[in-house]
Amino acid sequence: RHQLVVAAAADYFFASRLGGALSALAIGAVPVDRTRVSRSSGNRITGLIADGWSLLIYPEGGRSPDGWGQEFRGGAAYLAIRCEVPVVPIHVAGTGQILRKGRTLPRRSTTTVTFGAPMTAHTDESARAFNNRLETAVSSLADETATDWWSARRRAFAGTSPGLTGPAVGAWRRTWALGDRDGRTRRRRRRWPDL
């Protein structure tokens, strides 16, 4: 835990020299190209992992526009197979209020972090198949955060854990279905007393 780097989007966190330096110093970020496959990013990260560093990577590749999760990209699974290291699935709930998409300054908010058991790729398992297993594990952790441990374990065993991406319906319905899981506190409108 004392040797941890965070994979950060090169096009956002490292767009300028000053921003890159602040990102590297403040959160221990290393640049990763998320728009294309880059050999330099892969070599840099595999070198750090070979030196004993742990890598924190957000497999969605960006912040959620509406509070629901996005499909996982294959970078984490590919790096785990390439470096022959286990992956610890983690679900972090409530980050949408800390640094919502479109904002530049973070705000205080409550988050819940749920850790899963370490996972390794099976022999001859492709990065795509391992990525699907990782997404399923994180979906189960998200279900645990939203409900309770026992119910989430039962749904995970049955293969019926709700997905991270939410329902495929209109924007208003997706927001309504999200409820208060994104950590937002709804303000009540002040009413004048009846006299």
PDB file of N, CA, C and O in Angstrom, residues 31 114 153 187:
ATOM      1  N   PRO A  31       0.514   8.412 -16.409  1.00  0.00           N
ATOM      2  CA  PRO A  31      -0.328   8.604 -17.595  1.00  0.00           C
ATOM      3  C   PRO A  31      -0.612   7.302 -18.338  1.00  0.00           C
ATOM      4  O   PRO A  31       0.277   6.475 -18.534  1.00  0.00           O
ATOM      5  N   THR A 114     -15.874  -1.241  -1.061  1.00  0.00           N
ATOM      6  CA  THR A 114     -16.072  -2.664  -0.798  1.00  0.00           C
ATOM      7  C   THR A 114     -15.016  -3.447  -1.561  1.00  0.00           C
ATOM      8  O   THR A 114     -14.875  -3.278  -2.774  1.00  0.00           O
ATOM      9  N   ARG A 153     -24.658 -12.195  -2.072  1.00  0.00           N
ATOM     10  CA  ARG A 153     -23.973 -13.466  -2.308  1.00  0.00           C
ATOM     11  C   ARG A 153     -24.897 -14.462  -2.999  1.00  0.00           C
ATOM     12  O   ARG A 153     -24.478 -15.207  -3.886  1.00  0.00           O
ATOM     13  N   ARG A 187     -32.394  17.903  -1.359  1.00  0.00           N
ATOM     14  CA  ARG A 187     -32.797  19.008  -0.487  1.00  0.00           C
ATOM     15  C   ARG A 187     -34.306  19.106  -0.486  1.00  0.00           C
ATOM     16  O   ARG A 187     -34.942  19.031  -1.522  1.00  0.00           O
TER      17      ARG A 187
END
